């Protein structure tokens, strides 16, 4: 007897078999390197995405994103999407990481503040491009895990603080640039105050279903503000 199984059933079955087989055979560094190269070409430098800064593209091609995602999701580390990292939080889509980094116009001597450490991946990318990265995470276990991962991987110019990033990090201010990877309702004034004259800040603002990414540039007492992209980030929490 011939049993006809509908293709709609076979395809997902094959995909899940392949995924579990792939999971049991960890990819090699060379395979991850090749996936990163494809990610840079197809998701970042490709027409329509248009990331052009060579140093940013090189950093994205170097930092092992698979080391910052849960082990079970490593095979998806270089796909064109955000991924869960535990505690209800996510690591941003690679394009968003590259876009925000490029908007900061990072220079080798810069000192940068990040709000929302999450996995530590964005901090690792920045650390390849600037002198020092200060990063603040409000969920203590995430802060500790990112700190350990960054240390394990040799990103020694990143300092992690567990706390509410709304207040910035006054001890190390002023910063050449500030990157915020969680979305407040309004631009936090303590962060604007901690930006140096001429400095840049990239920040998503608004409720979860209607956020814009803004680029701010500080000129003396004036702040120039420009909307760049519609985005979807987790909300900025406030310490109780
Ligand atoms: N940049 C991260 C992604 C961050 S997701 C990466 O590369 O993986 C946003 C993070 O912001 C979450 O981990 C969330 O806990 C954190 N967050 C939310 N509100 C915060 C606040 N007030 N201060 C610091 N971190 C905050």
Short mmCIF file of C-alpha atoms and ligand atoms in Angstrom, two decimals:
data_model
loop_
_atom_site.label_atom_id
_atom_site.label_comp_id
_atom_site.label_asym_id
_atom_site.label_seq_id
_atom_site.Cartn_x
_atom_site.Cartn_y
_atom_site.Cartn_z
CA UNK A 1 0.00 0.00 0.00
CA UNK A 2 1.30 3.43 -0.87
CA UNK A 3 0.82 6.04 1.82
CA UNK A 4 0.69 9.54 0.50
CA UNK A 5 1.87 12.10 3.00
CA UNK A 6 1.13 15.66 2.16
CA UNK A 7 4.21 17.82 1.41
CA UNK A 8 2.99 20.35 3.94
CA UNK A 9 3.63 17.71 6.61
CA UNK A 10 6.94 16.41 5.25
CA UNK A 11 8.74 19.75 4.94
CA UNK A 12 8.39 20.80 8.61
CA UNK A 13 9.33 17.24 9.63
CA UNK A 14 12.54 17.39 7.57
CA UNK A 15 13.34 20.84 8.93
CA UNK A 16 12.97 19.68 12.53
CA UNK A 17 15.06 16.56 11.86
CA UNK A 18 17.77 18.71 10.29
CA UNK A 19 17.65 21.21 13.15
CA UNK A 20 18.07 18.52 15.79
CA UNK A 21 20.88 16.89 13.78
CA UNK A 22 22.60 20.26 13.42
CA UNK A 23 22.24 20.87 17.16
CA UNK A 24 24.01 17.63 17.96
CA UNK A 25 26.94 18.60 15.74
CA UNK A 26 28.19 22.00 16.87
CA UNK A 27 29.33 24.13 13.92
CA UNK A 28 33.04 24.83 13.71
CA UNK A 29 34.63 28.28 14.01
CA UNK A 30 35.23 28.17 10.25
CA UNK A 31 31.51 27.55 9.62
CA UNK A 32 30.51 30.39 11.93
CA UNK A 33 33.07 32.64 10.21
CA UNK A 34 31.52 31.85 6.82
CA UNK A 35 28.01 32.53 8.16
CA UNK A 36 29.17 35.90 9.53
CA UNK A 37 30.68 36.85 6.17
CA UNK A 38 27.38 36.04 4.44
CA UNK A 39 25.51 38.01 7.12
CA UNK A 40 27.67 41.07 6.43
CA UNK A 41 27.25 40.81 2.65
CA UNK A 42 23.55 40.00 2.50
CA UNK A 43 22.06 41.73 5.55
CA UNK A 44 24.34 44.74 6.13
CA UNK A 45 26.24 45.88 3.02
CA UNK A 46 23.54 44.82 0.52
CA UNK A 47 21.57 47.46 -1.43
CA UNK A 48 18.59 48.56 0.65
CA UNK A 49 20.51 47.97 3.91
CA UNK A 50 23.45 50.18 2.91
CA UNK A 51 25.79 49.94 5.90
CA UNK A 52 28.94 51.53 4.47
CA UNK A 53 31.36 52.18 7.34
CA UNK A 54 34.23 49.73 6.71
CA UNK A 55 35.26 49.56 10.38
CA UNK A 56 31.68 48.76 11.42
CA UNK A 57 31.38 46.04 8.75
CA UNK A 58 34.73 44.57 9.86
CA UNK A 59 33.64 44.52 13.52
CA UNK A 60 30.37 42.79 12.56
CA UNK A 61 32.42 40.24 10.57
CA UNK A 62 34.68 39.61 13.58
CA UNK A 63 32.54 39.45 16.73
CA UNK A 64 31.16 35.91 17.33
CA UNK A 65 27.41 36.59 17.73
CA UNK A 66 26.83 32.87 18.38
CA UNK A 67 28.71 33.24 21.68
CA UNK A 68 26.09 35.74 22.91
CA UNK A 69 22.91 33.72 22.18
CA UNK A 70 21.56 30.70 24.09
CA UNK A 71 23.30 27.45 22.98
CA UNK A 72 20.07 26.00 21.55
CA UNK A 73 19.78 28.98 19.17
CA UNK A 74 23.38 29.09 17.93
CA UNK A 75 22.39 27.89 14.49
CA UNK A 76 20.20 30.99 14.17
CA UNK A 77 22.85 33.40 15.44
CA UNK A 78 23.55 34.88 11.99
CA UNK A 79 19.96 35.02 10.75
CA UNK A 80 18.24 38.31 9.97
CA UNK A 81 16.22 38.58 13.19
CA UNK A 82 16.29 39.38 16.91
CA UNK A 83 16.57 36.35 19.24
CA UNK A 84 15.48 35.69 22.85
CA UNK A 85 18.28 35.81 25.45
CA UNK A 86 16.24 34.92 28.57
CA UNK A 87 14.52 37.08 31.22
CA UNK A 88 12.01 38.21 28.54
CA UNK A 89 14.74 40.20 26.70
CA UNK A 90 16.18 39.98 23.17
CA UNK A 91 19.43 40.49 21.28
CA UNK A 92 18.73 42.92 18.42
CA UNK A 93 18.71 41.95 14.74
CA UNK A 94 22.29 42.25 13.33
CA UNK A 95 21.21 45.02 10.92
CA UNK A 96 19.92 47.16 13.81
CA UNK A 97 23.19 46.66 15.74
CA UNK A 98 25.21 47.70 12.67
CA UNK A 99 22.90 50.63 11.84
CA UNK A 100 22.99 52.08 15.36
CA UNK A 101 26.76 51.60 15.57
CA UNK A 102 27.30 53.36 12.23
CA UNK A 103 25.08 56.27 13.31
CA UNK A 104 27.41 56.91 16.27
CA UNK A 105 30.34 57.42 13.85
CA UNK A 106 32.67 55.67 16.32
CA UNK A 107 36.30 56.86 16.52
CA UNK A 108 39.23 54.88 18.01
CA UNK A 109 39.72 57.24 20.97
CA UNK A 110 36.00 57.44 21.91
CA UNK A 111 34.47 56.53 25.27
CA UNK A 112 30.93 55.23 24.77
CA UNK A 113 28.02 54.58 27.15
CA UNK A 114 25.47 51.86 26.37
CA UNK A 115 22.14 51.54 28.20
CA UNK A 116 20.75 47.97 28.01
CA UNK A 117 23.69 45.51 28.00
CA UNK A 118 21.43 42.46 27.41
CA UNK A 119 23.69 39.73 26.00
CA UNK A 120 26.74 42.02 25.74
CA UNK A 121 26.90 41.62 21.94
CA UNK A 122 26.41 45.29 21.04
CA UNK A 123 29.03 46.23 23.65
CA UNK A 124 31.47 43.71 22.10
CA UNK A 125 30.93 45.19 18.61
CA UNK A 126 31.52 48.71 19.94
CA UNK A 127 34.58 47.60 21.88
CA UNK A 128 36.32 46.76 18.57
CA UNK A 129 35.77 50.35 17.36
CA UNK A 130 36.40 52.63 20.34
CA UNK A 131 38.75 52.93 23.33
CA UNK A 132 36.29 52.14 26.12
CA UNK A 133 32.69 50.98 26.49
CA UNK A 134 30.65 51.52 29.67
CA UNK A 135 27.40 49.54 29.69
CA UNK A 136 24.50 49.41 32.16
CA UNK A 137 21.93 46.59 32.54
CA UNK A 138 18.97 46.72 34.93
CA UNK A 139 18.46 42.91 35.20
CA UNK A 140 21.28 41.87 37.52
CA UNK A 141 21.70 38.23 36.30
CA UNK A 142 21.90 39.47 32.69
CA UNK A 143 24.53 42.04 33.69
CA UNK A 144 26.59 39.36 35.43
CA UNK A 145 26.26 36.90 32.53
CA UNK A 146 27.23 39.53 29.92
CA UNK A 147 30.18 40.61 32.07
CA UNK A 148 31.39 36.99 32.29
CA UNK A 149 30.93 36.37 28.54
CA UNK A 150 32.75 39.58 27.60
CA UNK A 151 35.64 38.65 29.90
CA UNK A 152 35.76 35.03 28.63
CA UNK A 153 35.96 36.27 25.04
CA UNK A 154 38.68 38.84 25.82
CA UNK A 155 36.71 42.09 25.46
CA UNK A 156 38.71 43.80 28.17
CA UNK A 157 37.77 47.41 27.39
CA UNK A 158 34.13 46.96 28.45
CA UNK A 159 32.90 47.80 31.95
CA UNK A 160 29.47 46.47 33.01
CA UNK A 161 27.27 48.02 35.72
CA UNK A 162 24.08 46.45 37.11
CA UNK A 163 21.56 49.26 37.65
CA UNK A 164 19.06 51.70 36.14
CA UNK A 165 20.64 53.29 33.06
CA UNK A 166 18.12 56.15 33.03
CA UNK A 167 20.52 58.03 35.31
CA UNK A 168 23.55 57.31 33.10
CA UNK A 169 26.98 56.82 34.69
CA UNK A 170 28.01 60.28 36.00
CA UNK A 171 31.40 59.07 37.31
CA UNK A 172 32.62 58.47 33.74
CA UNK A 173 30.82 61.36 31.97
CA UNK A 174 31.05 63.12 29.58
CA UNK A 175 30.80 60.45 26.85
CA UNK A 176 31.67 60.88 23.17
CA UNK A 177 28.53 58.95 22.32
CA UNK A 178 25.63 57.14 23.97
CA UNK A 179 23.66 54.19 22.58
CA UNK A 180 20.36 53.20 24.17
CA UNK A 181 19.00 49.73 23.32
CA UNK A 182 15.74 49.84 25.29
CA UNK A 183 12.97 52.35 24.63
CA UNK A 184 11.93 55.09 27.08
CA UNK A 185 8.78 57.23 26.51
CA UNK A 186 10.91 60.37 26.48
CA UNK A 187 14.59 61.10 26.01
CA UNK A 188 16.19 60.86 29.50
CA UNK A 189 17.68 64.27 30.32
CA UNK A 190 20.49 62.82 32.51
CA UNK A 191 21.80 61.08 29.37
CA UNK A 192 21.73 64.28 27.31
CA UNK A 193 23.60 66.02 30.13
CA UNK A 194 26.32 63.32 30.09
CA UNK A 195 26.98 63.68 26.36
CA UNK A 196 30.00 65.82 25.46
CA UNK A 197 29.61 68.91 23.29
CA UNK A 198 29.55 67.61 19.70
CA UNK A 199 28.63 64.09 20.91
CA UNK A 200 26.00 61.79 19.42
CA UNK A 201 23.25 59.70 20.95
CA UNK A 202 21.18 57.01 19.22
CA UNK A 203 17.98 56.09 21.06
CA UNK A 204 14.60 54.43 20.37
CA UNK A 205 11.69 56.42 21.84
CA UNK A 206 7.99 55.58 22.22
CA UNK A 207 5.56 52.78 23.17
CA UNK A 208 6.31 49.19 21.95
CA UNK A 209 4.05 49.42 18.88
CA UNK A 210 5.15 52.87 17.75
CA UNK A 211 8.85 53.62 18.28
CA UNK A 212 11.24 55.76 16.29
CA UNK A 213 15.00 55.59 16.42
CA UNK A 214 16.39 59.11 16.93
CA UNK A 215 19.88 60.42 16.30
CA UNK A 216 20.73 63.33 18.62
CA UNK A 217 23.71 65.62 18.22
CA UNK A 218 24.62 68.02 20.99
CA UNK A 219 25.89 71.48 20.00
CA UNK A 220 26.49 73.57 23.13
CA UNK A 221 23.10 74.00 24.76
CA UNK A 222 21.25 72.94 21.58
CA UNK A 223 20.31 69.35 20.72
CA UNK A 224 19.67 68.53 17.07
CA UNK A 225 17.25 65.61 16.72
CA UNK A 226 16.58 63.48 13.65
CA UNK A 227 14.22 60.46 13.28
CA UNK A 228 16.00 57.66 11.40
CA UNK A 229 14.03 54.34 11.44
CA UNK A 230 10.83 52.85 12.87
CA UNK A 231 11.93 50.13 15.35
CA UNK A 232 10.69 47.77 18.06
CA UNK A 233 12.76 47.57 21.27
CA UNK A 234 11.87 46.33 24.75
CA UNK A 235 10.69 49.18 27.02
CA UNK A 236 13.16 50.98 29.29
CA UNK A 237 12.33 49.91 32.85
CA UNK A 238 12.78 52.18 35.83
CA UNK A 239 14.29 51.13 39.15
CA UNK A 240 11.56 50.95 41.85
N1 LIG B 1 22.16 45.61 23.54
C1 LIG B 1 21.66 44.28 23.88
C2 LIG B 1 20.19 44.11 23.62
C3 LIG B 1 19.44 44.74 24.66
S1 LIG B 1 17.77 44.30 24.97
C4 LIG B 1 22.44 43.19 23.19
O1 LIG B 1 23.35 43.48 22.41
O2 LIG B 1 22.16 42.02 23.48
C5 LIG B 1 17.44 45.66 26.07
C6 LIG B 1 18.04 45.51 27.45
O3 LIG B 1 17.77 46.72 28.14
C7 LIG B 1 17.41 44.38 28.26
O4 LIG B 1 18.39 43.49 28.68
C8 LIG B 1 16.77 45.13 29.43
O5 LIG B 1 16.82 44.42 30.65
C9 LIG B 1 17.61 46.39 29.50
N2 LIG B 1 17.00 47.53 30.21
C10 LIG B 1 15.69 47.89 30.25
N3 LIG B 1 15.54 49.01 31.00
C11 LIG B 1 16.79 49.36 31.43
C12 LIG B 1 17.31 50.42 32.25
N4 LIG B 1 16.51 51.36 32.79
N5 LIG B 1 18.63 50.46 32.47
C13 LIG B 1 19.47 49.51 31.95
N6 LIG B 1 19.04 48.50 31.19
C14 LIG B 1 17.73 48.42 30.92
#
